[in-house]
């Protein structure tokens, strides 16, 4: 949210004060299907920042250029397709800074159960 215009910014994960981008990791996972989660960059190697994207179809032209690091395993139809329907400007680009809220992503539920079991022991 560095620029507050939807264009991303520097990664907060590179906290050394000198480097502002994440280096490319492995290009082992191809962009061969819908639901791939990948790092956005500035068009040159090792310029990953704070943005990512989810593919809506196979996108082999991104292989070797963007680091794919995950796959949507649930909610592609309900959540991702709903995000595609955001407001767009006259050039069909999404209007920046629209609020998208994911209420229940399922993360953390397993850890909570473990803690509850420890307390009851």
Coordinates of C-alpha atoms in Angstrom, one line a residue:
X1 CA 0.0 0.0 0.0
X2 CA 3.0 2.2 -0.4
X3 CA 1.6 4.3 -3.2
X4 CA -2.1 4.0 -2.3
X5 CA -3.1 3.7 -6.0
X6 CA -3.4 0.0 -6.5
X7 CA 0.0 -0.3 -8.2
X8 CA 1.7 -2.1 -5.3
X9 CA 4.9 -1.1 -3.7
X10 CA 7.9 -2.6 -2.0
X11 CA 7.8 -5.8 -0.1
X12 CA 7.7 -5.6 3.7
X13 CA 9.4 -9.0 3.8
X14 CA 12.8 -7.5 2.7
X15 CA 13.5 -5.6 5.9
X16 CA 17.2 -4.7 5.4
X17 CA 16.6 -1.1 4.3
X18 CA 18.7 -1.5 1.1
X19 CA 16.8 -4.0 -1.0
X20 CA 13.2 -3.2 -1.7
X21 CA 12.2 -6.2 -3.8
X22 CA 12.1 -10.0 -3.3
X23 CA 14.4 -12.0 -5.5
X24 CA 12.9 -14.6 -7.9
X25 CA 12.7 -18.0 -6.4
X26 CA 11.9 -21.2 -8.3
X27 CA 10.0 -21.1 -11.6
X28 CA 9.2 -24.8 -11.1
X29 CA 5.4 -24.4 -11.0
X30 CA 4.0 -23.6 -14.4
X31 CA 1.0 -21.3 -15.0
X32 CA -0.8 -24.2 -16.6
X33 CA -4.3 -23.9 -15.1
X34 CA -6.8 -21.5 -13.6
X35 CA -6.2 -20.7 -9.9
X36 CA -2.4 -20.4 -9.9
X37 CA -1.2 -17.8 -7.4
X38 CA 1.9 -15.9 -8.6
X39 CA 4.0 -12.9 -7.8
X40 CA 3.6 -9.7 -9.7
X41 CA 6.8 -7.9 -10.6
X42 CA 8.1 -4.8 -12.4
X43 CA 8.9 -6.7 -15.7
X44 CA 12.5 -7.5 -14.9
X45 CA 14.1 -10.3 -12.8
X46 CA 14.1 -10.0 -9.0
X47 CA 11.6 -7.2 -8.8
X48 CA 8.8 -8.9 -6.8
X49 CA 7.0 -6.5 -4.5
X50 CA 3.8 -6.6 -2.6
X51 CA 1.4 -7.8 -5.2
X52 CA 0.3 -11.2 -6.4
X53 CA -2.3 -12.4 -8.9
X54 CA -4.5 -15.4 -9.5
X55 CA -4.7 -16.8 -13.0
X56 CA -8.2 -17.3 -14.5
X57 CA -7.0 -19.7 -17.2
X58 CA -3.7 -21.3 -18.3
X59 CA -1.1 -18.6 -18.9
X60 CA 2.1 -20.2 -20.3
X61 CA 3.5 -16.8 -21.4
X62 CA 4.1 -16.1 -17.7
X63 CA 6.3 -19.1 -17.2
X64 CA 9.9 -18.1 -16.4
X65 CA 8.8 -14.5 -15.8
X66 CA 6.6 -14.7 -12.7
X67 CA 7.1 -16.9 -9.7
X68 CA 4.1 -19.2 -9.2
X69 CA 3.9 -20.2 -5.5
X70 CA 0.5 -21.6 -5.0
X71 CA -2.9 -22.9 -6.1
X72 CA -6.4 -21.9 -5.1
X73 CA -7.8 -25.2 -3.7
X74 CA -11.2 -24.0 -2.7
X75 CA -13.4 -21.0 -3.6
X76 CA -12.3 -20.5 -7.2
X77 CA -15.9 -20.2 -8.4
X78 CA -17.4 -18.3 -5.4
X79 CA -14.5 -16.0 -4.4
X80 CA -12.1 -15.5 -7.3
X81 CA -14.8 -15.2 -9.9
X82 CA -16.6 -12.6 -7.6
X83 CA -13.3 -10.6 -7.4
X84 CA -13.2 -10.5 -11.2
X85 CA -16.5 -8.6 -11.2
X86 CA -15.1 -5.4 -9.6
X87 CA -15.8 -2.0 -11.0
X88 CA -13.8 -1.1 -14.1
X89 CA -12.8 2.1 -15.8
X90 CA -13.3 3.2 -19.4
X91 CA -10.3 1.1 -20.5
X92 CA -11.6 -2.0 -18.8
X93 CA -9.0 -1.9 -16.1
X94 CA -10.1 -2.5 -12.5
X95 CA -10.6 0.8 -10.6
X96 CA -7.8 1.0 -8.0
X97 CA -8.4 0.7 -4.2
X98 CA -11.6 -1.2 -4.2
X99 CA -12.3 -3.1 -1.0
X100 CA -12.5 -6.8 -1.3
X101 CA -13.0 -8.6 2.0
X102 CA -12.5 -12.4 2.5
X103 CA -14.4 -13.2 5.7
X104 CA -13.7 -16.9 6.2
X105 CA -10.6 -18.2 4.4
X106 CA -10.3 -21.3 6.7
X107 CA -6.8 -20.4 7.9
X108 CA -6.0 -20.8 11.6
X109 CA -8.9 -23.1 12.5
X110 CA -6.6 -26.1 13.1
X111 CA -4.3 -24.2 15.4
X112 CA -7.2 -23.0 17.5
X113 CA -8.4 -26.6 17.9
X114 CA -5.0 -27.7 19.1
X115 CA -4.9 -25.0 21.7
X116 CA -8.4 -25.9 23.0
X117 CA -7.3 -29.6 23.3
X118 CA -4.2 -28.6 25.3
X119 CA -6.3 -26.5 27.7
X120 CA -8.7 -29.4 28.3
X121 CA -5.9 -31.9 29.0

